[in-house]
Amino acid sequence: MPDHIRPPGQRVTIYDVALEADVSPSTVSRAFSRPSRVNSETAERIRQVAERLGYRTNPLARALTTSRTQMIALVIADITNPVYAEIVRGAQEVAADGEYTTVLIDAQESDRLERAAVERTMSTVDGIVLASSRMSDSAIRMVAKQRPVVVLNRALADVPCVVTDDPRGVRRAAEHLGELGHDHITYVAGPQASWPNGVRWRSLLEAGMELEIKVRQIGPFSPTLAGGERAAQELCARPATAVLAFNDQMAIGIIRGLSRMGVNVPGDVSVVGFDNILAADIVTPGLTTVAAPLYAEGSAATRHLLTMIEGAPGHTGRPMVLPVRLVVRDSTAVRNPSPGRARPAWVRQRPVPGPAAHLP
């Protein structure tokens, strides 16, 4: 039916495009799903007709012939956590460049909800990025047997993974606090099901032994502002002069909670976060934090997933590790050593970095 006499609101079909372009419907289908199998001039004529008529391909219908929907799923642990903003942006931009649509799934920090959502979505997507998954290793492996999967912020022996160099980040944070005269560090733990939480605590234990700094752990707490405020109450009951929080949201909550109880940061307690979210540079005092390459995490994981969808082997034997850096702001300060207490022997005498210094 010519476009000028088409009833208003009627959807353009593949048959309309075929009639207007003077080709068969199967040729139109191939022009969009397998353009290499159609003469270039014919394919261009079909695209021009489709654009003029306003024709849009149906990804689910196309999947019946190509086994591709041109959609991927990105599963995040908590949509309210600002750490995922740049991860999502990086993933979406790479997906869009590859002509893929990203389906965003919020697991709400629940392994049960995450698994149910993945199972419902699996048949409609070509691959899945699991960002900070709360599912068990066995559940992730089961999903990976059915669809290409890349795991973000977690290492599995037989599934493609992208992680950040958290051990180095924790080490730099511990060194920084030690250089400021702190010989005790309290780690405020996040969710028990979080893989990075375990890595960060084990890395702090190792750094503490090597740097002659005593460490302890409290928690777990929810990785939120409210979780940080609850942690502040326990910190007041068990005083500490230096704190490393699981993430920036908790660190900001700790600062707020301590302030309400009359504890000064950094005068009484130095606080370090993890991730370097936007708010870390806005709060007062500015938050010293281990900065993760959030955008690069999302883009690297999605880029790898698209190559797997195209048939490339997924697993290389070890995770892709992205670098981190320590960003020093105003939430950490020198602790005046008590009489008779010396700094750890490893501390080098060097100037203390100023605000917003970036340490490798």
PDB file of N, CA, C and O in Angstrom, residues 242-314:
ATOM      1  N   ALA A 242      41.313   5.446  62.441  1.00  0.00           N
ATOM      2  CA  ALA A 242      41.359   5.329  60.983  1.00  0.00           C
ATOM      3  C   ALA A 242      40.374   4.264  60.531  1.00  0.00           C
ATOM      4  O   ALA A 242      40.311   3.176  61.109  1.00  0.00           O
ATOM      5  N   VAL A 243      39.607   4.587  59.491  1.00  0.00           N
ATOM      6  CA  VAL A 243      38.558   3.695  59.004  1.00  0.00           C
ATOM      7  C   VAL A 243      38.686   3.541  57.492  1.00  0.00           C
ATOM      8  O   VAL A 243      38.858   4.527  56.771  1.00  0.00           O
ATOM      9  N   LEU A 244      38.598   2.306  57.023  1.00  0.00           N
ATOM     10  CA  LEU A 244      38.466   2.015  55.594  1.00  0.00           C
ATOM     11  C   LEU A 244      37.092   1.401  55.395  1.00  0.00           C
ATOM     12  O   LEU A 244      36.800   0.341  55.947  1.00  0.00           O
ATOM     13  N   ALA A 245      36.241   2.066  54.633  1.00  0.00           N
ATOM     14  CA  ALA A 245      34.884   1.586  54.414  1.00  0.00           C
ATOM     15  C   ALA A 245      34.794   0.787  53.121  1.00  0.00           C
ATOM     16  O   ALA A 245      35.546   1.024  52.170  1.00  0.00           O
ATOM     17  N   PHE A 246      33.840  -0.130  53.076  1.00  0.00           N
ATOM     18  CA  PHE A 246      33.634  -0.978  51.903  1.00  0.00           C
ATOM     19  C   PHE A 246      33.401  -0.157  50.645  1.00  0.00           C
ATOM     20  O   PHE A 246      33.902  -0.480  49.570  1.00  0.00           O
ATOM     21  N   ASN A 247      32.628   0.925  50.756  1.00  0.00           N
ATOM     22  CA  ASN A 247      32.415   1.780  49.588  1.00  0.00           C
ATOM     23  C   ASN A 247      32.221   3.221  50.027  1.00  0.00           C
ATOM     24  O   ASN A 247      32.186   3.541  51.223  1.00  0.00           O
ATOM     25  N   ASP A 248      32.098   4.118  49.049  1.00  0.00           N
ATOM     26  CA  ASP A 248      31.982   5.547  49.344  1.00  0.00           C
ATOM     27  C   ASP A 248      30.684   5.891  50.058  1.00  0.00           C
ATOM     28  O   ASP A 248      30.657   6.766  50.927  1.00  0.00           O
ATOM     29  N   GLN A 249      29.589   5.237  49.658  1.00  0.00           N
ATOM     30  CA  GLN A 249      28.328   5.554  50.321  1.00  0.00           C
ATOM     31  C   GLN A 249      28.425   5.284  51.826  1.00  0.00           C
ATOM     32  O   GLN A 249      27.971   6.092  52.642  1.00  0.00           O
ATOM     33  N   MET A 250      28.993   4.158  52.192  1.00  0.00           N
ATOM     34  CA  MET A 250      29.157   3.850  53.612  1.00  0.00           C
ATOM     35  C   MET A 250      30.089   4.854  54.277  1.00  0.00           C
ATOM     36  O   MET A 250      29.831   5.309  55.400  1.00  0.00           O
ATOM     37  N   ALA A 251      31.172   5.225  53.584  1.00  0.00           N
ATOM     38  CA  ALA A 251      32.127   6.176  54.160  1.00  0.00           C
ATOM     39  C   ALA A 251      31.456   7.519  54.425  1.00  0.00           C
ATOM     40  O   ALA A 251      31.664   8.135  55.484  1.00  0.00           O
ATOM     41  N   ILE A 252      30.636   7.978  53.484  1.00  0.00           N
ATOM     42  CA  ILE A 252      29.925   9.246  53.676  1.00  0.00           C
ATOM     43  C   ILE A 252      28.934   9.126  54.832  1.00  0.00           C
ATOM     44  O   ILE A 252      28.783  10.040  55.648  1.00  0.00           O
ATOM     45  N   GLY A 253      28.250   7.982  54.920  1.00  0.00           N
ATOM     46  CA  GLY A 253      27.344   7.754  56.040  1.00  0.00           C
ATOM     47  C   GLY A 253      28.077   7.741  57.368  1.00  0.00           C
ATOM     48  O   GLY A 253      27.570   8.250  58.382  1.00  0.00           O
ATOM     49  N   ILE A 254      29.281   7.169  57.396  1.00  0.00           N
ATOM     50  CA  ILE A 254      30.091   7.145  58.617  1.00  0.00           C
ATOM     51  C   ILE A 254      30.448   8.568  59.039  1.00  0.00           C
ATOM     52  O   ILE A 254      30.339   8.934  60.227  1.00  0.00           O
ATOM     53  N   ILE A 255      30.867   9.389  58.073  1.00  0.00           N
ATOM     54  CA  ILE A 255      31.227  10.775  58.384  1.00  0.00           C
ATOM     55  C   ILE A 255      30.022  11.524  58.954  1.00  0.00           C
ATOM     56  O   ILE A 255      30.127  12.245  59.960  1.00  0.00           O
ATOM     57  N   ARG A 256      28.857  11.338  58.342  1.00  0.00           N
ATOM     58  CA  ARG A 256      27.641  11.996  58.835  1.00  0.00           C
ATOM     59  C   ARG A 256      27.289  11.529  60.238  1.00  0.00           C
ATOM     60  O   ARG A 256      26.961  12.325  61.129  1.00  0.00           O
ATOM     61  N   GLY A 257      27.356  10.197  60.438  1.00  0.00           N
ATOM     62  CA  GLY A 257      27.005   9.649  61.743  1.00  0.00           C
ATOM     63  C   GLY A 257      27.953  10.103  62.832  1.00  0.00           C
ATOM     64  O   GLY A 257      27.532  10.471  63.938  1.00  0.00           O
ATOM     65  N   LEU A 258      29.263  10.111  62.546  1.00  0.00           N
ATOM     66  CA  LEU A 258      30.242  10.553  63.540  1.00  0.00           C
ATOM     67  C   LEU A 258      30.051  12.028  63.859  1.00  0.00           C
ATOM     68  O   LEU A 258      30.155  12.447  65.022  1.00  0.00           O
ATOM     69  N   SER A 259      29.784  12.826  62.822  1.00  0.00           N
ATOM     70  CA  SER A 259      29.600  14.263  63.032  1.00  0.00           C
ATOM     71  C   SER A 259      28.434  14.544  63.972  1.00  0.00           C
ATOM     72  O   SER A 259      28.516  15.417  64.849  1.00  0.00           O
ATOM     73  N   ARG A 260      27.349  13.796  63.809  1.00  0.00           N
ATOM     74  CA  ARG A 260      26.179  13.986  64.675  1.00  0.00           C
ATOM     75  C   ARG A 260      26.474  13.644  66.122  1.00  0.00           C
ATOM     76  O   ARG A 260      25.802  14.132  67.037  1.00  0.00           O
ATOM     77  N   MET A 261      27.485  12.779  66.326  1.00  0.00           N
ATOM     78  CA  MET A 261      27.852  12.395  67.697  1.00  0.00           C
ATOM     79  C   MET A 261      29.039  13.206  68.210  1.00  0.00           C
ATOM     80  O   MET A 261      29.635  12.862  69.225  1.00  0.00           O
ATOM     81  N   GLY A 262      29.380  14.265  67.491  1.00  0.00           N
ATOM     82  CA  GLY A 262      30.430  15.160  67.954  1.00  0.00           C
ATOM     83  C   GLY A 262      31.836  14.708  67.652  1.00  0.00           C
ATOM     84  O   GLY A 262      32.793  15.258  68.208  1.00  0.00           O
ATOM     85  N   VAL A 263      31.991  13.725  66.781  1.00  0.00           N
ATOM     86  CA  VAL A 263      33.323  13.233  66.413  1.00  0.00           C
ATOM     87  C   VAL A 263      33.755  13.920  65.121  1.00  0.00           C
ATOM     88  O   VAL A 263      33.030  13.909  64.125  1.00  0.00           O
ATOM     89  N   ASN A 264      34.923  14.516  65.128  1.00  0.00           N
ATOM     90  CA  ASN A 264      35.406  15.287  63.979  1.00  0.00           C
ATOM     91  C   ASN A 264      36.174  14.407  62.999  1.00  0.00           C
ATOM     92  O   ASN A 264      37.015  13.609  63.400  1.00  0.00           O
ATOM     93  N   VAL A 265      35.832  14.558  61.716  1.00  0.00           N
ATOM     94  CA  VAL A 265      36.588  13.915  60.630  1.00  0.00           C
ATOM     95  C   VAL A 265      37.207  15.036  59.801  1.00  0.00           C
ATOM     96  O   VAL A 265      36.503  15.913  59.319  1.00  0.00           O
ATOM     97  N   PRO A 266      38.541  15.082  59.689  1.00  0.00           N
ATOM     98  CA  PRO A 266      39.515  14.040  60.050  1.00  0.00           C
ATOM     99  C   PRO A 266      40.228  14.275  61.376  1.00  0.00           C
ATOM    100  O   PRO A 266      41.176  13.553  61.678  1.00  0.00           O
ATOM    101  N   GLY A 267      39.814  15.288  62.159  1.00  0.00           N
ATOM    102  CA  GLY A 267      40.556  15.601  63.373  1.00  0.00           C
ATOM    103  C   GLY A 267      40.643  14.451  64.346  1.00  0.00           C
ATOM    104  O   GLY A 267      41.710  14.176  64.911  1.00  0.00           O
ATOM    105  N   ASP A 268      39.509  13.743  64.556  1.00  0.00           N
ATOM    106  CA  ASP A 268      39.489  12.610  65.476  1.00  0.00           C
ATOM    107  C   ASP A 268      39.623  11.267  64.759  1.00  0.00           C
ATOM    108  O   ASP A 268      40.240  10.340  65.282  1.00  0.00           O
ATOM    109  N   VAL A 269      39.007  11.169  63.583  1.00  0.00           N
ATOM    110  CA  VAL A 269      39.006   9.909  62.821  1.00  0.00           C
ATOM    111  C   VAL A 269      39.251  10.216  61.348  1.00  0.00           C
ATOM    112  O   VAL A 269      38.604  11.106  60.783  1.00  0.00           O
ATOM    113  N   SER A 270      40.170   9.496  60.740  1.00  0.00           N
ATOM    114  CA  SER A 270      40.377   9.576  59.290  1.00  0.00           C
ATOM    115  C   SER A 270      39.549   8.493  58.621  1.00  0.00           C
ATOM    116  O   SER A 270      39.502   7.353  59.087  1.00  0.00           O
ATOM    117  N   VAL A 271      38.884   8.860  57.505  1.00  0.00           N
ATOM    118  CA  VAL A 271      37.986   7.931  56.825  1.00  0.00           C
ATOM    119  C   VAL A 271      38.373   7.835  55.351  1.00  0.00           C
ATOM    120  O   VAL A 271      38.567   8.857  54.676  1.00  0.00           O
ATOM    121  N   VAL A 272      38.449   6.595  54.852  1.00  0.00           N
ATOM    122  CA  VAL A 272      38.752   6.320  53.449  1.00  0.00           C
ATOM    123  C   VAL A 272      37.623   5.478  52.861  1.00  0.00           C
ATOM    124  O   VAL A 272      37.148   4.530  53.505  1.00  0.00           O
ATOM    125  N   GLY A 273      37.191   5.825  51.665  1.00  0.00           N
ATOM    126  CA  GLY A 273      36.147   5.063  50.977  1.00  0.00           C
ATOM    127  C   GLY A 273      36.697   4.258  49.826  1.00  0.00           C
ATOM    128  O   GLY A 273      37.911   4.088  49.671  1.00  0.00           O
ATOM    129  N   PHE A 274      35.779   3.774  49.004  1.00  0.00           N
ATOM    130  CA  PHE A 274      36.156   2.959  47.845  1.00  0.00           C
ATOM    131  C   PHE A 274      35.191   3.260  46.708  1.00  0.00           C
ATOM    132  O   PHE A 274      33.981   3.258  46.903  1.00  0.00           O
ATOM    133  N   ASP A 275      35.695   3.548  45.527  1.00  0.00           N
ATOM    134  CA  ASP A 275      34.967   3.710  44.259  1.00  0.00           C
ATOM    135  C   ASP A 275      35.157   5.087  43.634  1.00  0.00           C
ATOM    136  O   ASP A 275      35.193   5.222  42.424  1.00  0.00           O
ATOM    137  N   ASN A 276      35.196   6.163  44.446  1.00  0.00           N
ATOM    138  CA  ASN A 276      35.287   7.527  43.923  1.00  0.00           C
ATOM    139  C   ASN A 276      34.045   7.918  43.129  1.00  0.00           C
ATOM    140  O   ASN A 276      34.121   8.348  41.985  1.00  0.00           O
ATOM    141  N   ILE A 277      32.887   7.783  43.759  1.00  0.00           N
ATOM    142  CA  ILE A 277      31.649   8.243  43.136  1.00  0.00           C
ATOM    143  C   ILE A 277      31.637   9.771  43.135  1.00  0.00           C
ATOM    144  O   ILE A 277      32.443  10.422  43.796  1.00  0.00           O
ATOM    145  N   LEU A 278      30.719  10.361  42.371  1.00  0.00           N
ATOM    146  CA  LEU A 278      30.658  11.818  42.234  1.00  0.00           C
ATOM    147  C   LEU A 278      30.558  12.512  43.579  1.00  0.00           C
ATOM    148  O   LEU A 278      31.195  13.548  43.815  1.00  0.00           O
ATOM    149  N   ALA A 279      29.768  11.960  44.499  1.00  0.00           N
ATOM    150  CA  ALA A 279      29.551  12.605  45.791  1.00  0.00           C
ATOM    151  C   ALA A 279      30.825  12.696  46.623  1.00  0.00           C
ATOM    152  O   ALA A 279      30.918  13.535  47.525  1.00  0.00           O
ATOM    153  N   ALA A 280      31.822  11.874  46.347  1.00  0.00           N
ATOM    154  CA  ALA A 280      33.058  11.878  47.144  1.00  0.00           C
ATOM    155  C   ALA A 280      33.765  13.223  47.068  1.00  0.00           C
ATOM    156  O   ALA A 280      34.454  13.624  48.014  1.00  0.00           O
ATOM    157  N   ASP A 281      33.592  13.927  45.956  1.00  0.00           N
ATOM    158  CA  ASP A 281      34.248  15.220  45.767  1.00  0.00           C
ATOM    159  C   ASP A 281      33.350  16.377  46.183  1.00  0.00           C
ATOM    160  O   ASP A 281      33.755  17.531  46.133  1.00  0.00           O
ATOM    161  N   ILE A 282      32.096  16.069  46.573  1.00  0.00           N
ATOM    162  CA  ILE A 282      31.124  17.111  46.901  1.00  0.00           C
ATOM    163  C   ILE A 282      30.928  17.245  48.402  1.00  0.00           C
ATOM    164  O   ILE A 282      30.705  18.338  48.920  1.00  0.00           O
ATOM    165  N   VAL A 283      31.003  16.121  49.118  1.00  0.00           N
ATOM    166  CA  VAL A 283      30.746  16.146  50.565  1.00  0.00           C
ATOM    167  C   VAL A 283      31.823  16.937  51.289  1.00  0.00           C
ATOM    168  O   VAL A 283      32.900  17.201  50.757  1.00  0.00           O
ATOM    169  N   THR A 284      31.498  17.331  52.525  1.00  0.00           N
ATOM    170  CA  THR A 284      32.455  18.026  53.380  1.00  0.00           C
ATOM    171  C   THR A 284      32.667  17.206  54.647  1.00  0.00           C
ATOM    172  O   THR A 284      31.712  16.893  55.348  1.00  0.00           O
ATOM    173  N   PRO A 285      33.920  16.824  54.934  1.00  0.00           N
ATOM    174  CA  PRO A 285      35.110  17.040  54.114  1.00  0.00           C
ATOM    175  C   PRO A 285      35.118  16.142  52.873  1.00  0.00           C
ATOM    176  O   PRO A 285      34.457  15.097  52.857  1.00  0.00           O
ATOM    177  N   GLY A 286      35.849  16.567  51.848  1.00  0.00           N
ATOM    178  CA  GLY A 286      35.990  15.736  50.655  1.00  0.00           C
ATOM    179  C   GLY A 286      36.563  14.376  51.026  1.00  0.00           C
ATOM    180  O   GLY A 286      37.451  14.272  51.879  1.00  0.00           O
ATOM    181  N   LEU A 287      36.046  13.329  50.391  1.00  0.00           N
ATOM    182  CA  LEU A 287      36.373  11.968  50.809  1.00  0.00           C
ATOM    183  C   LEU A 287      37.626  11.435  50.121  1.00  0.00           C
ATOM    184  O   LEU A 287      37.693  11.377  48.888  1.00  0.00           O
ATOM    185  N   THR A 288      38.590  11.022  50.919  1.00  0.00           N
ATOM    186  CA  THR A 288      39.721  10.253  50.396  1.00  0.00           C
ATOM    187  C   THR A 288      39.206   8.868  50.024  1.00  0.00           C
ATOM    188  O   THR A 288      38.514   8.222  50.824  1.00  0.00           O
ATOM    189  N   THR A 289      39.551   8.404  48.832  1.00  0.00           N
ATOM    190  CA  THR A 289      38.943   7.158  48.358  1.00  0.00           C
ATOM    191  C   THR A 289      39.833   6.454  47.346  1.00  0.00           C
ATOM    192  O   THR A 289      40.680   7.083  46.695  1.00  0.00           O
ATOM    193  N   VAL A 290      39.631   5.159  47.230  1.00  0.00           N
ATOM    194  CA  VAL A 290      40.287   4.367  46.185  1.00  0.00           C
ATOM    195  C   VAL A 290      39.403   4.454  44.944  1.00  0.00           C
ATOM    196  O   VAL A 290      38.262   3.978  44.951  1.00  0.00           O
ATOM    197  N   ALA A 291      39.910   5.084  43.907  1.00  0.00           N
ATOM    198  CA  ALA A 291      39.115   5.349  42.704  1.00  0.00           C
ATOM    199  C   ALA A 291      39.164   4.156  41.761  1.00  0.00           C
ATOM    200  O   ALA A 291      40.237   3.713  41.344  1.00  0.00           O
ATOM    201  N   ALA A 292      37.992   3.641  41.426  1.00  0.00           N
ATOM    202  CA  ALA A 292      37.877   2.556  40.448  1.00  0.00           C
ATOM    203  C   ALA A 292      37.504   3.138  39.090  1.00  0.00           C
ATOM    204  O   ALA A 292      36.764   4.129  39.021  1.00  0.00           O
ATOM    205  N   PRO A 293      37.972   2.555  37.993  1.00  0.00           N
ATOM    206  CA  PRO A 293      37.638   3.046  36.650  1.00  0.00           C
ATOM    207  C   PRO A 293      36.250   2.560  36.237  1.00  0.00           C
ATOM    208  O   PRO A 293      36.100   1.630  35.428  1.00  0.00           O
ATOM    209  N   LEU A 294      35.210   3.166  36.782  1.00  0.00           N
ATOM    210  CA  LEU A 294      33.847   2.648  36.656  1.00  0.00           C
ATOM    211  C   LEU A 294      33.386   2.571  35.205  1.00  0.00           C
ATOM    212  O   LEU A 294      32.824   1.555  34.770  1.00  0.00           O
ATOM    213  N   TYR A 295      33.593   3.641  34.453  1.00  0.00           N
ATOM    214  CA  TYR A 295      33.183   3.629  33.041  1.00  0.00           C
ATOM    215  C   TYR A 295      33.912   2.519  32.282  1.00  0.00           C
ATOM    216  O   TYR A 295      33.306   1.776  31.493  1.00  0.00           O
ATOM    217  N   ALA A 296      35.203   2.395  32.543  1.00  0.00           N
ATOM    218  CA  ALA A 296      36.000   1.366  31.860  1.00  0.00           C
ATOM    219  C   ALA A 296      35.539  -0.041  32.230  1.00  0.00           C
ATOM    220  O   ALA A 296      35.607  -0.958  31.407  1.00  0.00           O
ATOM    221  N   GLU A 297      35.063  -0.221  33.463  1.00  0.00           N
ATOM    222  CA  GLU A 297      34.544  -1.530  33.861  1.00  0.00           C
ATOM    223  C   GLU A 297      33.364  -1.926  32.981  1.00  0.00           C
ATOM    224  O   GLU A 297      33.303  -3.031  32.440  1.00  0.00           O
ATOM    225  N   GLY A 298      32.393  -1.014  32.854  1.00  0.00           N
ATOM    226  CA  GLY A 298      31.212  -1.313  32.053  1.00  0.00           C
ATOM    227  C   GLY A 298      31.523  -1.498  30.583  1.00  0.00           C
ATOM    228  O   GLY A 298      31.017  -2.420  29.941  1.00  0.00           O
ATOM    229  N   SER A 299      32.397  -0.644  30.048  1.00  0.00           N
ATOM    230  CA  SER A 299      32.711  -0.735  28.614  1.00  0.00           C
ATOM    231  C   SER A 299      33.539  -1.974  28.302  1.00  0.00           C
ATOM    232  O   SER A 299      33.293  -2.657  27.303  1.00  0.00           O
ATOM    233  N   ALA A 300      34.510  -2.308  29.164  1.00  0.00           N
ATOM    234  CA  ALA A 300      35.357  -3.482  28.906  1.00  0.00           C
ATOM    235  C   ALA A 300      34.546  -4.768  28.974  1.00  0.00           C
ATOM    236  O   ALA A 300      34.698  -5.666  28.135  1.00  0.00           O
ATOM    237  N   ALA A 301      33.675  -4.874  29.978  1.00  0.00           N
ATOM    238  CA  ALA A 301      32.858  -6.085  30.123  1.00  0.00           C
ATOM    239  C   ALA A 301      31.923  -6.247  28.923  1.00  0.00           C
ATOM    240  O   ALA A 301      31.769  -7.353  28.388  1.00  0.00           O
ATOM    241  N   THR A 302      31.309  -5.159  28.484  1.00  0.00           N
ATOM    242  CA  THR A 302      30.359  -5.242  27.370  1.00  0.00           C
ATOM    243  C   THR A 302      31.084  -5.518  26.056  1.00  0.00           C
ATOM    244  O   THR A 302      30.598  -6.298  25.228  1.00  0.00           O
ATOM    245  N   ARG A 303      32.217  -4.898  25.863  1.00  0.00           N
ATOM    246  CA  ARG A 303      32.988  -5.148  24.638  1.00  0.00           C
ATOM    247  C   ARG A 303      33.376  -6.621  24.542  1.00  0.00           C
ATOM    248  O   ARG A 303      33.277  -7.236  23.468  1.00  0.00           O
ATOM    249  N   HIS A 304      33.787  -7.193  25.661  1.00  0.00           N
ATOM    250  CA  HIS A 304      34.150  -8.609  25.666  1.00  0.00           C
ATOM    251  C   HIS A 304      32.927  -9.489  25.406  1.00  0.00           C
ATOM    252  O   HIS A 304      33.000 -10.478  24.670  1.00  0.00           O
ATOM    253  N   LEU A 305      31.798  -9.096  25.983  1.00  0.00           N
ATOM    254  CA  LEU A 305      30.570  -9.868  25.772  1.00  0.00           C
ATOM    255  C   LEU A 305      30.172  -9.871  24.295  1.00  0.00           C
ATOM    256  O   LEU A 305      29.790 -10.920  23.754  1.00  0.00           O
ATOM    257  N   LEU A 306      30.273  -8.730  23.623  1.00  0.00           N
ATOM    258  CA  LEU A 306      29.877  -8.669  22.208  1.00  0.00           C
ATOM    259  C   LEU A 306      30.788  -9.540  21.338  1.00  0.00           C
ATOM    260  O   LEU A 306      30.316 -10.147  20.370  1.00  0.00           O
ATOM    261  N   THR A 307      32.063  -9.611  21.677  1.00  0.00           N
ATOM    262  CA  THR A 307      32.946 -10.498  20.908  1.00  0.00           C
ATOM    263  C   THR A 307      32.565 -11.958  21.124  1.00  0.00           C
ATOM    264  O   THR A 307      32.658 -12.774  20.203  1.00  0.00           O
ATOM    265  N   MET A 308      32.117 -12.296  22.324  1.00  0.00           N
ATOM    266  CA  MET A 308      31.667 -13.664  22.592  1.00  0.00           C
ATOM    267  C   MET A 308      30.398 -13.981  21.803  1.00  0.00           C
ATOM    268  O   MET A 308      30.250 -15.077  21.266  1.00  0.00           O
ATOM    269  N   ILE A 309      29.492 -13.017  21.741  1.00  0.00           N
ATOM    270  CA  ILE A 309      28.255 -13.228  20.977  1.00  0.00           C
ATOM    271  C   ILE A 309      28.578 -13.489  19.511  1.00  0.00           C
ATOM    272  O   ILE A 309      27.910 -14.284  18.843  1.00  0.00           O
ATOM    273  N   GLU A 310      29.634 -12.831  19.023  1.00  0.00           N
ATOM    274  CA  GLU A 310      30.036 -13.012  17.623  1.00  0.00           C
ATOM    275  C   GLU A 310      30.824 -14.296  17.408  1.00  0.00           C
ATOM    276  O   GLU A 310      31.242 -14.585  16.289  1.00  0.00           O
ATOM    277  N   GLY A 311      31.061 -15.052  18.479  1.00  0.00           N
ATOM    278  CA  GLY A 311      31.699 -16.355  18.317  1.00  0.00           C
ATOM    279  C   GLY A 311      33.108 -16.468  18.843  1.00  0.00           C
ATOM    280  O   GLY A 311      33.712 -17.544  18.774  1.00  0.00           O
ATOM    281  N   ALA A 312      33.664 -15.380  19.380  1.00  0.00           N
ATOM    282  CA  ALA A 312      35.021 -15.444  19.916  1.00  0.00           C
ATOM    283  C   ALA A 312      35.033 -16.231  21.221  1.00  0.00           C
ATOM    284  O   ALA A 312      34.045 -16.230  21.956  1.00  0.00           O
ATOM    285  N   PRO A 313      36.138 -16.927  21.522  1.00  0.00           N
ATOM    286  CA  PRO A 313      36.207 -17.645  22.797  1.00  0.00           C
ATOM    287  C   PRO A 313      36.135 -16.663  23.953  1.00  0.00           C
ATOM    288  O   PRO A 313      36.726 -15.581  23.902  1.00  0.00           O
ATOM    289  N   GLY A 314      35.417 -17.036  25.007  1.00  0.00           N
ATOM    290  CA  GLY A 314      35.188 -16.093  26.092  1.00  0.00           C
ATOM    291  C   GLY A 314      36.241 -16.118  27.163  1.00  0.00           C
ATOM    292  O   GLY A 314      36.734 -15.085  27.588  1.00  0.00           O
TER     293      GLY A 314
END
